[in-house]
Tab-separated table of C-alpha atoms in Angstrom:
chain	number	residue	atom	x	y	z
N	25	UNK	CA	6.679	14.374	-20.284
N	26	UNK	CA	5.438	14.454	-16.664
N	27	UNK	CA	7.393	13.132	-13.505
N	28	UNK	CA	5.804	10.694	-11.356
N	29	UNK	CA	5.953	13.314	-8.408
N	30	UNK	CA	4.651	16.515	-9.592
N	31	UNK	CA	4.078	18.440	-6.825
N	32	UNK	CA	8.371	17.591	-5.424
N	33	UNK	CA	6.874	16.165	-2.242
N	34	UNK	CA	8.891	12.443	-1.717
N	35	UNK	CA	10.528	12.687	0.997
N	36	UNK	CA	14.195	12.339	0.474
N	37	UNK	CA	14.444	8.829	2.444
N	38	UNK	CA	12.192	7.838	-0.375
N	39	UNK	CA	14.197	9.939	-3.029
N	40	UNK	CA	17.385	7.836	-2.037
N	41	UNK	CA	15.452	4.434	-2.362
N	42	UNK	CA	13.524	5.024	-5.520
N	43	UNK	CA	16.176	7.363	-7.441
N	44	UNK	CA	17.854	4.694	-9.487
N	45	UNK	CA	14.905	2.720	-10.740
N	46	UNK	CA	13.025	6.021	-11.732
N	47	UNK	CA	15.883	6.863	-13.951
N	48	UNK	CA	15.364	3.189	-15.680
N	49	UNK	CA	13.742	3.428	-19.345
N	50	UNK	CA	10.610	0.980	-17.654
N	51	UNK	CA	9.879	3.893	-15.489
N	52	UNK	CA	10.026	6.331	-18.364
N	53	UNK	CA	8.260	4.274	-20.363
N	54	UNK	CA	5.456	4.140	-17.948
N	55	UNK	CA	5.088	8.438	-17.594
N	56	UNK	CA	4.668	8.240	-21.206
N	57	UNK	CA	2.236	5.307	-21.047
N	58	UNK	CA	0.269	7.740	-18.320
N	59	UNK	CA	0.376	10.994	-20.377
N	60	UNK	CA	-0.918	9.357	-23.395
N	61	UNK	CA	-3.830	7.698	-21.382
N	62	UNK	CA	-4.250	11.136	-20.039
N	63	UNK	CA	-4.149	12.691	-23.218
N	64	UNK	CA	-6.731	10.490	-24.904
N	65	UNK	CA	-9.046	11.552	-22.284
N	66	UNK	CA	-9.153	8.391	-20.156
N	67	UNK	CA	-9.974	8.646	-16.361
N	68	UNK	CA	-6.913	8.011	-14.278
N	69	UNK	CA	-7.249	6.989	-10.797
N	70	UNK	CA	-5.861	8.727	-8.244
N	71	UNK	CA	-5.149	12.080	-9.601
N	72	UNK	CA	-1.152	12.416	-10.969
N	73	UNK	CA	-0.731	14.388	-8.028
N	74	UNK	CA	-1.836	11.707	-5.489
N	75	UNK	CA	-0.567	8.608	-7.245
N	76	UNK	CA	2.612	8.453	-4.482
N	77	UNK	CA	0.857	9.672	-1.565
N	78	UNK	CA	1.973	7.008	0.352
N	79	UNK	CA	5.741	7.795	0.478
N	80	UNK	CA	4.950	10.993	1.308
N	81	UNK	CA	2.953	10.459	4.507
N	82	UNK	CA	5.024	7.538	5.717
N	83	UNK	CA	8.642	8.293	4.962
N	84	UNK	CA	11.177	5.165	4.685
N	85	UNK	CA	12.569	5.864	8.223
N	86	UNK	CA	9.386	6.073	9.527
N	87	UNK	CA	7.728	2.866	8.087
N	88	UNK	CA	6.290	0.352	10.824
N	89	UNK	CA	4.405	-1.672	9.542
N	90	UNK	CA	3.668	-2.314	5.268
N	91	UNK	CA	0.547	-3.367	4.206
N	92	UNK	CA	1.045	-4.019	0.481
N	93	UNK	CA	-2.145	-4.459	-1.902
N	94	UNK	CA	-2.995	-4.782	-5.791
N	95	UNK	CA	-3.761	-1.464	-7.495
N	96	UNK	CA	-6.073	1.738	-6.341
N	97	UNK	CA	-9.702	1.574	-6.107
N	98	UNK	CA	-11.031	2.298	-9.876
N	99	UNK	CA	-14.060	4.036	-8.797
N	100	UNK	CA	-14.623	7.814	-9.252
N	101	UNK	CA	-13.484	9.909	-6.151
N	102	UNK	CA	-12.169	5.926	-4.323
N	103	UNK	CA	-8.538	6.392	-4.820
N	104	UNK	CA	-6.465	8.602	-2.975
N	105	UNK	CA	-3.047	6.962	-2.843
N	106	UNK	CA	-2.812	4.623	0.097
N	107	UNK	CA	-4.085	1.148	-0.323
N	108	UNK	CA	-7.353	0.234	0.979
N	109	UNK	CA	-7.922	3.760	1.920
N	110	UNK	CA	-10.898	6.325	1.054
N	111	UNK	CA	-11.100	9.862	1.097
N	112	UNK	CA	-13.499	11.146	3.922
N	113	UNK	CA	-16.930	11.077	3.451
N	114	UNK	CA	-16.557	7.548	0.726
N	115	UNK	CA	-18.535	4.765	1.470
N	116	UNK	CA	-15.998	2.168	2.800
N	117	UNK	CA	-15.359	-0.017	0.306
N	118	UNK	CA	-16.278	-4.064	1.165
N	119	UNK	CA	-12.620	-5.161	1.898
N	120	UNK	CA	-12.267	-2.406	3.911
N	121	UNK	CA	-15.311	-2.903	5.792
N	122	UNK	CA	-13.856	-6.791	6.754
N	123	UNK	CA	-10.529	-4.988	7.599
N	124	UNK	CA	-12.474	-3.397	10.325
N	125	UNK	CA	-14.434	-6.003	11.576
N	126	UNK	CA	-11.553	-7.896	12.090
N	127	UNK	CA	-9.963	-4.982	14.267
N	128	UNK	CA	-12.602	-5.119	16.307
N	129	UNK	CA	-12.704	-9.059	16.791
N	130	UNK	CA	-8.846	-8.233	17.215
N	131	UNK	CA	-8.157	-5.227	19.284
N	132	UNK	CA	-11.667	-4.709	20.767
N	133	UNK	CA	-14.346	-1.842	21.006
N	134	UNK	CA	-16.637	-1.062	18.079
N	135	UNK	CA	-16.193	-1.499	14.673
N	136	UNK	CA	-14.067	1.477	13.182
N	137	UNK	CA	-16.266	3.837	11.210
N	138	UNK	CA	-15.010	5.947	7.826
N	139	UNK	CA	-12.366	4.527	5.633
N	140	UNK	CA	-9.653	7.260	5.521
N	141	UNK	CA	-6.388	5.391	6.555
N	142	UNK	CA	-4.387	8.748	6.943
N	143	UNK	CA	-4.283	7.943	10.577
N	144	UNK	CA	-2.600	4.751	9.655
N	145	UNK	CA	0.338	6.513	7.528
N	146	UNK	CA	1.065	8.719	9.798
N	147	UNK	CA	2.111	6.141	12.399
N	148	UNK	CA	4.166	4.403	10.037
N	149	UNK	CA	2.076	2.163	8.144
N	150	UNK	CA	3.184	1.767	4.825
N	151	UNK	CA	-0.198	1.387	2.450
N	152	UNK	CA	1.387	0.475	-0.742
N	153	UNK	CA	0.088	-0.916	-3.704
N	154	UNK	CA	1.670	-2.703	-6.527
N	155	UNK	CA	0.316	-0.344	-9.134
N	156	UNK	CA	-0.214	3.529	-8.193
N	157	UNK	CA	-2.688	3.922	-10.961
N	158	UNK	CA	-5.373	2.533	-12.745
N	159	UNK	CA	-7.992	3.341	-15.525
N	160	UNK	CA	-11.609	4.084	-14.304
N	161	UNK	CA	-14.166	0.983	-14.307
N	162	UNK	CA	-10.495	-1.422	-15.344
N	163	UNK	CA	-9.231	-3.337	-12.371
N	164	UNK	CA	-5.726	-4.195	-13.160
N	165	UNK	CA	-5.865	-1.954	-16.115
N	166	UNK	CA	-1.703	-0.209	-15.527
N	167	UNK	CA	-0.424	-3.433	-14.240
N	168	UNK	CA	2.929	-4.862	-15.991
N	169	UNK	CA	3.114	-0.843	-17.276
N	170	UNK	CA	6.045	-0.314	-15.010
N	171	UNK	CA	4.560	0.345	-11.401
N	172	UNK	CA	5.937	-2.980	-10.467
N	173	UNK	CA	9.652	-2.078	-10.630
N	174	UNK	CA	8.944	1.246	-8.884
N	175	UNK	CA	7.072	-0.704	-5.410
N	176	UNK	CA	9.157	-3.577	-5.739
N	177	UNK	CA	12.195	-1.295	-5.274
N	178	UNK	CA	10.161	0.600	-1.995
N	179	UNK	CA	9.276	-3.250	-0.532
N	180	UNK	CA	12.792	-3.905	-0.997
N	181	UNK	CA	14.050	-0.669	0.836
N	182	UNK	CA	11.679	-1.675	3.588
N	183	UNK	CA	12.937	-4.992	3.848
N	184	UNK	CA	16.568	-3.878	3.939
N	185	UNK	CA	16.109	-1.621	7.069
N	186	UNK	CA	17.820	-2.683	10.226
N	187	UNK	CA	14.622	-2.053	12.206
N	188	UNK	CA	12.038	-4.360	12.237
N	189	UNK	CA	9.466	-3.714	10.354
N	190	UNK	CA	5.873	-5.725	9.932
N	191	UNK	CA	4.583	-7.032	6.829
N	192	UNK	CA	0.766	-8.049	6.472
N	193	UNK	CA	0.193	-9.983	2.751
N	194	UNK	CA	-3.008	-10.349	2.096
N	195	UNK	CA	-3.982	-12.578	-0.988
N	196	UNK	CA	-1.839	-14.400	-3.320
N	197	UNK	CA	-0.814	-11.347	-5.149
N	198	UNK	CA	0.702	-10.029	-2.360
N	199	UNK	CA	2.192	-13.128	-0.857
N	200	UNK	CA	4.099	-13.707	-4.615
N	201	UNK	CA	5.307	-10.175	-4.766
N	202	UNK	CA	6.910	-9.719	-1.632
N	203	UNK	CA	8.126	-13.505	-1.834
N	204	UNK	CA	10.286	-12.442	-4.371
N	205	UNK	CA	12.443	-9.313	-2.053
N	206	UNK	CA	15.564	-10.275	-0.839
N	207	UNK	CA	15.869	-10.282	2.862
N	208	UNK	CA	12.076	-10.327	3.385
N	209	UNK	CA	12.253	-14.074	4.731
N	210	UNK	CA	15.360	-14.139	6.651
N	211	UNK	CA	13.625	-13.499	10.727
N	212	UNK	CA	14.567	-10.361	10.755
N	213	UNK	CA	10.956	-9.082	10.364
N	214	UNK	CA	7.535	-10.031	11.151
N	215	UNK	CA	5.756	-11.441	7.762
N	216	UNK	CA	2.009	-12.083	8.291
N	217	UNK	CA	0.236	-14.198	5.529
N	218	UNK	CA	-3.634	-14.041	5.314
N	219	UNK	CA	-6.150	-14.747	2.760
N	220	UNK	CA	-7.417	-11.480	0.692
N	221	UNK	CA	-9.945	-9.342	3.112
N	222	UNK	CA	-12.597	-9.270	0.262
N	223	UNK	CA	-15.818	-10.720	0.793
N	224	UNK	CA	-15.044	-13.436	-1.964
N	225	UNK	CA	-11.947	-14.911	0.614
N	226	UNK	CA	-12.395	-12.889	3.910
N	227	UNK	CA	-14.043	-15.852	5.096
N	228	UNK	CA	-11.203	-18.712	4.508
N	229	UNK	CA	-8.811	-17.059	6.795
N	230	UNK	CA	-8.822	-13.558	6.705
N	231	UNK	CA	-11.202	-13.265	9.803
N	232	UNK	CA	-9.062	-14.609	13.104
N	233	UNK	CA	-5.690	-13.775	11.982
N	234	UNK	CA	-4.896	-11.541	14.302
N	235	UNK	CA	-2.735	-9.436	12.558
N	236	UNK	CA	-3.126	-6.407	14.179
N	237	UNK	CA	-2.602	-7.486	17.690
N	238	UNK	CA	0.246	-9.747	16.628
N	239	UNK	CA	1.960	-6.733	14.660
N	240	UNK	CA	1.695	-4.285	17.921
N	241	UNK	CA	3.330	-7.065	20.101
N	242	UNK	CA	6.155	-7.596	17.301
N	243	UNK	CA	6.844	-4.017	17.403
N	244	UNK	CA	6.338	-3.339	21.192
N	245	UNK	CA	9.109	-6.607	21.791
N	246	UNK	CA	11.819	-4.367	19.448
N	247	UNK	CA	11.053	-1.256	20.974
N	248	UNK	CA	9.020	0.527	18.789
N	249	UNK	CA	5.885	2.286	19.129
N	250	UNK	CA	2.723	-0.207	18.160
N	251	UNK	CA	0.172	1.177	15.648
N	252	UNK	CA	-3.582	2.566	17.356
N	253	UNK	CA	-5.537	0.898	14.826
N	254	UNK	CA	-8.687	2.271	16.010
């Protein structure tokens, strides 16, 4: 049976965090759920050795900001392990295309151009979704497969630092899971509730929130380094 990180790169913040619910039988149930979809030769997107990407560029201790979406882009050569994010050289996908127009409404400047969110990681933005995998052309296909203990355990970590941290929800999905973490509510972070950025709800709320701007002043007020979104 496979592990869910391959290639030994999660950081050991994350290793700490995540180390009891990966030995739970849900968890092993879900590698053998993935190596049979593999093995039935079923497209799996991201790649196995991509599927936690985001832990790995944005260590626990490092984590700013979490933006927390639904499952990876289904699309062949979409997904790369951080939410909302495109390799370089993708066409950016429609939600992320509003994302951007609204940093520019927000922050100022031009529109941002390419839709690889490394940049974002790196700084400490968290871009987590609730699944890590899905089956090509099948939104939604590996949810309730046992993803959901695994990033519910990471938004809890988050939630339970002593730093603030910033949390943008985006959509009801979002707005239910993270409801449900411990801590999340109680002031000591910044939560940030928005309709979904897609073009079917970007226009009931999602343009005008803000949340950029409004995260960077959070985080400059407790000391901490705010996020160069463009």
């Amino acid at each position: 049976m496979s592990t869910l990180d391959p290639a030994g790169l999660l950081p050991p913040s994350w290793q700490a965090a995540l180390q009891p619910v990966l030995e739970r039988p849900e968890t092993q149930a879900l590698l053998g759920f993935l190596d049979a979809e593999e093995a039935a030769g079923k497209r799996i997107y991201p790649p196995r050795e991509s599927r936690l990407r985001a832990f790995t560029l944005t260590p626990l201790d490092a984590v700013k900001v979490l933006i927390l979406g639904q499952d990876p882009y289904h699309g062949a050569g979409q997904a790369h392990g951080l939410a909302f994010s495109v390799p370089d050289g993708v066409k950016v996908p429609p939600s992320l295309r509003n994302i951007n127009k609204e940093i520019a409404a927000d922050i100022g400047g031009a529109v941002p151009v390419g839709g690889n969110l490394e940049r974002w990681a790196r700084q400490g933005v968290l871009l987590l979704n609730t699944s890590l995998s899905v089956e090509e052309g099948k939104a939604g296909s590996h949810a309730n497969r046992g993803w959901e203990a695994v990033t519910d355990a990471a938004v809890a970590a988050v939630a339970a630092r002593s730093e603030p941290c910033v949390f943008l929800l985006w959509g009801n999905h979002a707005q239910r899971k993270a409801q449900r973490v411990p801590g999340l509510m109680d002031g000591r972070h910044l939560v940030l509730m928005a309709p979904h950025p897609s073009p079917l709800s970007a226009m009931t709320g999602f343009f005008g929130c803000r949340h950029f701007s409004r995260a960077n002043a959070f985080l400059g007020a407790n000391g901490r380094e705010p996020i160069n979104w463009t």
